[in-house]
PDB file of C-alpha atoms in Angstrom:
ATOM      1  CA  MET A  64      19.292  -0.673   2.711  1.00  0.00           C
ATOM      2  CA  ALA A  65      17.115   1.433   1.490  1.00  0.00           C
ATOM      3  CA  THR A  66      13.540   2.554   2.221  1.00  0.00           C
ATOM      4  CA  PRO A  67      11.332   5.038   0.830  1.00  0.00           C
ATOM      5  CA  THR A  68      11.778   8.585   1.117  1.00  0.00           C
ATOM      6  CA  SER A  69      10.065   9.850  -2.013  1.00  0.00           C
ATOM      7  CA  ASP A  70       7.158   9.713  -3.593  1.00  0.00           C
ATOM      8  CA  VAL A  71       4.262  10.900  -1.061  1.00  0.00           C
ATOM      9  CA  LEU A  72       1.227   9.176  -1.629  1.00  0.00           C
ATOM     10  CA  ALA A  73      -1.972  10.747   0.256  1.00  0.00           C
ATOM     11  CA  ARG A  74      -4.802   9.427   2.211  1.00  0.00           C
ATOM     12  CA  ASP A  75      -7.840   9.970   0.128  1.00  0.00           C
ATOM     13  CA  SER A  76      -6.125  11.333  -2.532  1.00  0.00           C
ATOM     14  CA  CYS A  77      -5.047  15.144  -1.018  1.00  0.00           C
ATOM     15  CA  MET A  78      -2.194  15.701  -2.312  1.00  0.00           C
ATOM     16  CA  ARG A  79      -0.210  18.187  -0.393  1.00  0.00           C
ATOM     17  CA  PRO A  80       2.871  19.666  -0.665  1.00  0.00           C
ATOM     18  CA  SER A  81       5.725  17.514   1.571  1.00  0.00           C
ATOM     19  CA  VAL A  82       8.863  17.308   3.501  1.00  0.00           C
ATOM     20  CA  THR A  83      10.394  13.909   3.470  1.00  0.00           C
ATOM     21  CA  THR A  84      13.186  12.818   6.543  1.00  0.00           C
ATOM     22  CA  ALA A  85      15.988  10.937   6.245  1.00  0.00           C
ATOM     23  CA  ALA A  86      13.997   7.534   5.912  1.00  0.00           C
ATOM     24  CA  VAL A  87      10.600   8.332   4.950  1.00  0.00           C
ATOM     25  CA  THR A  88       7.896  11.284   4.393  1.00  0.00           C
ATOM     26  CA  THR A  89       6.248  11.729   8.055  1.00  0.00           C
ATOM     27  CA  THR A  90       4.465  15.375   6.915  1.00  0.00           C
ATOM     28  CA  LYS A  91       1.314  15.875   8.791  1.00  0.00           C
ATOM     29  CA  ASP A  92      -0.102  19.714   6.531  1.00  0.00           C
ATOM     30  CA  GLY A  93      -1.948  22.490   8.467  1.00  0.00           C
ATOM     31  CA  SER A  94      -5.246  21.394   6.174  1.00  0.00           C
ATOM     32  CA  GLY A  95      -5.057  17.716   8.488  1.00  0.00           C
ATOM     33  CA  CYS A  96      -4.262  15.615   5.223  1.00  0.00           C
ATOM     34  CA  ALA A  97      -2.289  13.017   6.506  1.00  0.00           C
ATOM     35  CA  LEU A  98      -0.116  11.609   4.059  1.00  0.00           C
ATOM     36  CA  MET A  99       1.169   8.266   3.359  1.00  0.00           C
ATOM     37  CA  SER A 100       4.570   6.606   1.899  1.00  0.00           C
ATOM     38  CA  MET A 101       5.886   4.563  -0.516  1.00  0.00           C
ATOM     39  CA  PRO A 102       5.712   0.748   0.481  1.00  0.00           C
ATOM     40  CA  LEU A 103       9.112   0.492  -1.714  1.00  0.00           C
ATOM     41  CA  ALA A 104      12.323   2.111  -2.245  1.00  0.00           C
ATOM     42  CA  ASN A 105      11.989   3.963  -5.169  1.00  0.00           C
ATOM     43  CA  PRO A 106       9.180   2.355  -7.336  1.00  0.00           C
ATOM     44  CA  ARG A 107       7.455   3.875 -10.385  1.00  0.00           C
ATOM     45  CA  VAL A 108       4.031   3.621 -11.082  1.00  0.00           C
ATOM     46  CA  THR A 109       3.278   0.680 -13.404  1.00  0.00           C
ATOM     47  CA  ALA A 110      -0.488   0.569 -13.760  1.00  0.00           C
ATOM     48  CA  PRO A 111      -2.660   3.671 -12.160  1.00  0.00           C
ATOM     49  CA  PHE A 112      -5.819   3.450 -10.289  1.00  0.00           C
ATOM     50  CA  SER A 113      -9.315   3.062 -12.310  1.00  0.00           C
ATOM     51  CA  ALA A 114     -11.966   3.216  -9.874  1.00  0.00           C
ATOM     52  CA  PRO A 115     -14.781   0.742 -10.608  1.00  0.00           C
ATOM     53  CA  GLU A 116     -17.923   2.180 -11.634  1.00  0.00           C
ATOM     54  CA  ALA A 117     -20.107  -0.022  -8.499  1.00  0.00           C
ATOM     55  CA  ALA A 118     -18.693  -2.165  -6.046  1.00  0.00           C
ATOM     56  CA  TRP A 119     -19.252  -5.302  -7.940  1.00  0.00           C
ATOM     57  CA  ALA A 120     -18.264  -3.924 -11.366  1.00  0.00           C
ATOM     58  CA  PRO A 121     -14.792  -3.754 -12.871  1.00  0.00           C
ATOM     59  CA  GLY A 122     -11.343  -1.744 -12.366  1.00  0.00           C
ATOM     60  CA  HIS A 123      -8.629  -1.844 -11.064  1.00  0.00           C
ATOM     61  CA  ARG A 124      -8.299  -1.162  -7.304  1.00  0.00           C
ATOM     62  CA  GLY A 125      -5.152  -0.341  -6.746  1.00  0.00           C
ATOM     63  CA  ILE A 126      -1.447   0.574  -8.061  1.00  0.00           C
ATOM     64  CA  ASP A 127       0.734  -1.686  -9.460  1.00  0.00           C
ATOM     65  CA  LEU A 128       4.845  -0.783  -7.866  1.00  0.00           C
ATOM     66  CA  THR A 129       7.681  -1.535  -9.792  1.00  0.00           C
ATOM     67  CA  ALA A 130       9.482  -4.317  -7.851  1.00  0.00           C
ATOM     68  CA  GLY A 131      11.229  -7.322  -8.067  1.00  0.00           C
ATOM     69  CA  GLU A 132      10.653 -10.755  -6.001  1.00  0.00           C
ATOM     70  CA  GLY A 133      12.259 -10.372  -2.548  1.00  0.00           C
ATOM     71  CA  ASP A 134      12.566  -6.673  -2.418  1.00  0.00           C
ATOM     72  CA  LEU A 135      11.210  -4.527   0.409  1.00  0.00           C
ATOM     73  CA  ILE A 136       7.729  -3.857   1.853  1.00  0.00           C
ATOM     74  CA  TYR A 137       7.608  -1.089   4.352  1.00  0.00           C
ATOM     75  CA  SER A 138       4.711   0.095   6.053  1.00  0.00           C
ATOM     76  CA  PRO A 139       3.655   3.652   4.709  1.00  0.00           C
ATOM     77  CA  ASP A 140       1.641   4.655   8.134  1.00  0.00           C
ATOM     78  CA  ASP A 141       1.299   3.498  11.230  1.00  0.00           C
ATOM     79  CA  GLY A 142      -0.907   0.594  11.811  1.00  0.00           C
ATOM     80  CA  VAL A 143      -2.376  -3.634  13.266  1.00  0.00           C
ATOM     81  CA  VAL A 144      -1.085  -6.215  10.217  1.00  0.00           C
ATOM     82  CA  SER A 145      -4.654  -7.377   9.424  1.00  0.00           C
ATOM     83  CA  PHE A 146      -3.761  -9.959   7.440  1.00  0.00           C
ATOM     84  CA  VAL A 147      -1.074 -12.724   6.452  1.00  0.00           C
ATOM     85  CA  GLY A 148      -1.949 -15.394   4.335  1.00  0.00           C
ATOM     86  CA  ARG A 149      -3.546 -16.784   1.352  1.00  0.00           C
ATOM     87  CA  VAL A 150      -6.469 -15.341  -0.934  1.00  0.00           C
ATOM     88  CA  ALA A 151      -7.361 -17.001  -4.369  1.00  0.00           C
ATOM     89  CA  GLY A 152      -4.157 -18.852  -4.097  1.00  0.00           C
ATOM     90  CA  LYS A 153      -2.455 -15.540  -3.741  1.00  0.00           C
ATOM     91  CA  ASN A 154       0.252 -14.283  -0.493  1.00  0.00           C
ATOM     92  CA  VAL A 155      -1.740 -11.460   0.487  1.00  0.00           C
ATOM     93  CA  LEU A 156      -0.778  -8.635   3.440  1.00  0.00           C
ATOM     94  CA  SER A 157      -3.648  -6.211   4.785  1.00  0.00           C
ATOM     95  CA  VAL A 158      -2.224  -3.118   7.279  1.00  0.00           C
ATOM     96  CA  ARG A 159      -5.104  -1.742   9.104  1.00  0.00           C
ATOM     97  CA  HIS A 160      -4.217   1.845   9.260  1.00  0.00           C
ATOM     98  CA  SER A 161      -6.427   4.782  11.342  1.00  0.00           C
ATOM     99  CA  LEU A 162      -8.675   5.548   8.199  1.00  0.00           C
ATOM    100  CA  VAL A 163      -7.209   3.111   5.773  1.00  0.00           C
ATOM    101  CA  VAL A 164      -6.795  -0.659   5.263  1.00  0.00           C
ATOM    102  CA  SER A 165      -3.652  -1.164   3.029  1.00  0.00           C
ATOM    103  CA  SER A 166      -3.755  -4.293   0.983  1.00  0.00           C
ATOM    104  CA  PHE A 167      -0.553  -5.157  -0.339  1.00  0.00           C
ATOM    105  CA  GLU A 168       0.588  -8.815  -2.848  1.00  0.00           C
ATOM    106  CA  PRO A 169       2.328 -10.480  -3.901  1.00  0.00           C
ATOM    107  CA  ALA A 170       3.448 -10.657  -0.693  1.00  0.00           C
ATOM    108  CA  THR A 171       5.462 -12.434   2.409  1.00  0.00           C
ATOM    109  CA  SER A 172       5.708 -11.984   5.652  1.00  0.00           C
ATOM    110  CA  ASP A 173       6.784 -12.829   9.127  1.00  0.00           C
ATOM    111  CA  LEU A 174       4.716 -10.074  10.929  1.00  0.00           C
ATOM    112  CA  LYS A 175       1.477 -12.283  13.412  1.00  0.00           C
ATOM    113  CA  VAL A 176      -2.313 -10.497  13.158  1.00  0.00           C
ATOM    114  CA  GLY A 177      -2.294  -7.899  15.705  1.00  0.00           C
ATOM    115  CA  GLY A 178       1.405  -6.113  15.439  1.00  0.00           C
ATOM    116  CA  VAL A 179       2.021  -2.992  15.287  1.00  0.00           C
ATOM    117  CA  VAL A 180       3.541  -1.329  13.051  1.00  0.00           C
ATOM    118  CA  ALA A 181       5.247   2.348  12.151  1.00  0.00           C
ATOM    119  CA  ARG A 182       5.233   3.972   9.529  1.00  0.00           C
ATOM    120  CA  GLY A 183       8.191   2.985   7.195  1.00  0.00           C
ATOM    121  CA  GLN A 184       8.748  -0.367   9.655  1.00  0.00           C
ATOM    122  CA  ARG A 185       9.828  -2.595   7.131  1.00  0.00           C
ATOM    123  CA  ILE A 186       6.638  -6.119   7.261  1.00  0.00           C
ATOM    124  CA  GLY A 187       7.194  -7.775   4.242  1.00  0.00           C
ATOM    125  CA  VAL A 188       8.960  -8.529   0.586  1.00  0.00           C
ATOM    126  CA  VAL A 189       8.022  -8.888  -2.885  1.00  0.00           C
ATOM    127  CA  SER A 190       6.654 -12.690  -3.382  1.00  0.00           C
ATOM    128  CA  VAL A 191       5.805 -14.602  -6.395  1.00  0.00           C
ATOM    129  CA  GLY A 192       3.235 -17.120  -6.917  1.00  0.00           C
ATOM    130  CA  SER A 193       0.453 -14.192  -7.972  1.00  0.00           C
ATOM    131  CA  ASP A 194      -1.423 -13.372 -11.678  1.00  0.00           C
ATOM    132  CA  HIS A 195      -1.425  -9.893 -11.211  1.00  0.00           C
ATOM    133  CA  CYS A 196       1.973  -9.225 -10.126  1.00  0.00           C
ATOM    134  CA  ASP A 197       4.242 -12.408 -10.916  1.00  0.00           C
ATOM    135  CA  GLY A 198       7.785 -10.586  -9.558  1.00  0.00           C
ATOM    136  CA  ARG A 199       7.674  -7.711 -11.791  1.00  0.00           C
ATOM    137  CA  CYS A 200       5.593  -5.232  -9.491  1.00  0.00           C
ATOM    138  CA  LEU A 201       3.344  -5.021  -5.947  1.00  0.00           C
ATOM    139  CA  HIS A 202      -0.130  -4.354  -6.064  1.00  0.00           C
ATOM    140  CA  TRP A 203      -1.075  -1.677  -3.327  1.00  0.00           C
ATOM    141  CA  GLY A 204      -4.877  -1.299  -2.735  1.00  0.00           C
ATOM    142  CA  LEU A 205      -5.798   0.879  -0.511  1.00  0.00           C
ATOM    143  CA  ARG A 206      -9.920   0.914   1.080  1.00  0.00           C
ATOM    144  CA  ALA A 207     -11.704   3.180   3.464  1.00  0.00           C
ATOM    145  CA  ARG A 208     -12.264   1.207   6.426  1.00  0.00           C
ATOM    146  CA  ASP A 209     -15.824   1.469   6.067  1.00  0.00           C
ATOM    147  CA  GLY A 210     -15.453  -0.983   3.483  1.00  0.00           C
ATOM    148  CA  ASN A 211     -17.169   0.115   0.768  1.00  0.00           C
ATOM    149  CA  ARG A 212     -14.623   2.306  -1.373  1.00  0.00           C
ATOM    150  CA  TYR A 213     -11.210   1.897  -2.792  1.00  0.00           C
ATOM    151  CA  VAL A 214      -9.155   4.520  -2.958  1.00  0.00           C
ATOM    152  CA  ASP A 215      -5.768   5.888  -5.389  1.00  0.00           C
ATOM    153  CA  PRO A 216      -2.739   5.726  -2.809  1.00  0.00           C
ATOM    154  CA  ARG A 217      -1.585   8.195  -4.954  1.00  0.00           C
TER     155      ARG A 217
END
């Protein structure tokens, strides 16, 4: 089974060099910038983040990663499952981390809300039934826990 081993993502758009372990990238640099791991094995960004000018304005509030139906999704950081279900007809999985919330779509999971997850743990699978990423990609949104802004996962 492949696990994410490269392409480190950083919380709050803070990029730092990293060291990759056998399973996932799990480093923290001297400045305290906590890094996150990719949620898929060997993904490629197919649509970049585009911050909206205002909360209600258009934008791409995350990144799209190459993926196929059934691909495994891994937790990018330690956290707690905060949502598993459907939103506007789409399968969504959300995990609350220390400073941010990761949301994935289309994604299904057997995990329950409140379940504790570790960085690199399998948390779900890419599903279908989305008008955005229907079996071709996984959308990963990263929102600050204050709820007021989305951040670029890269």
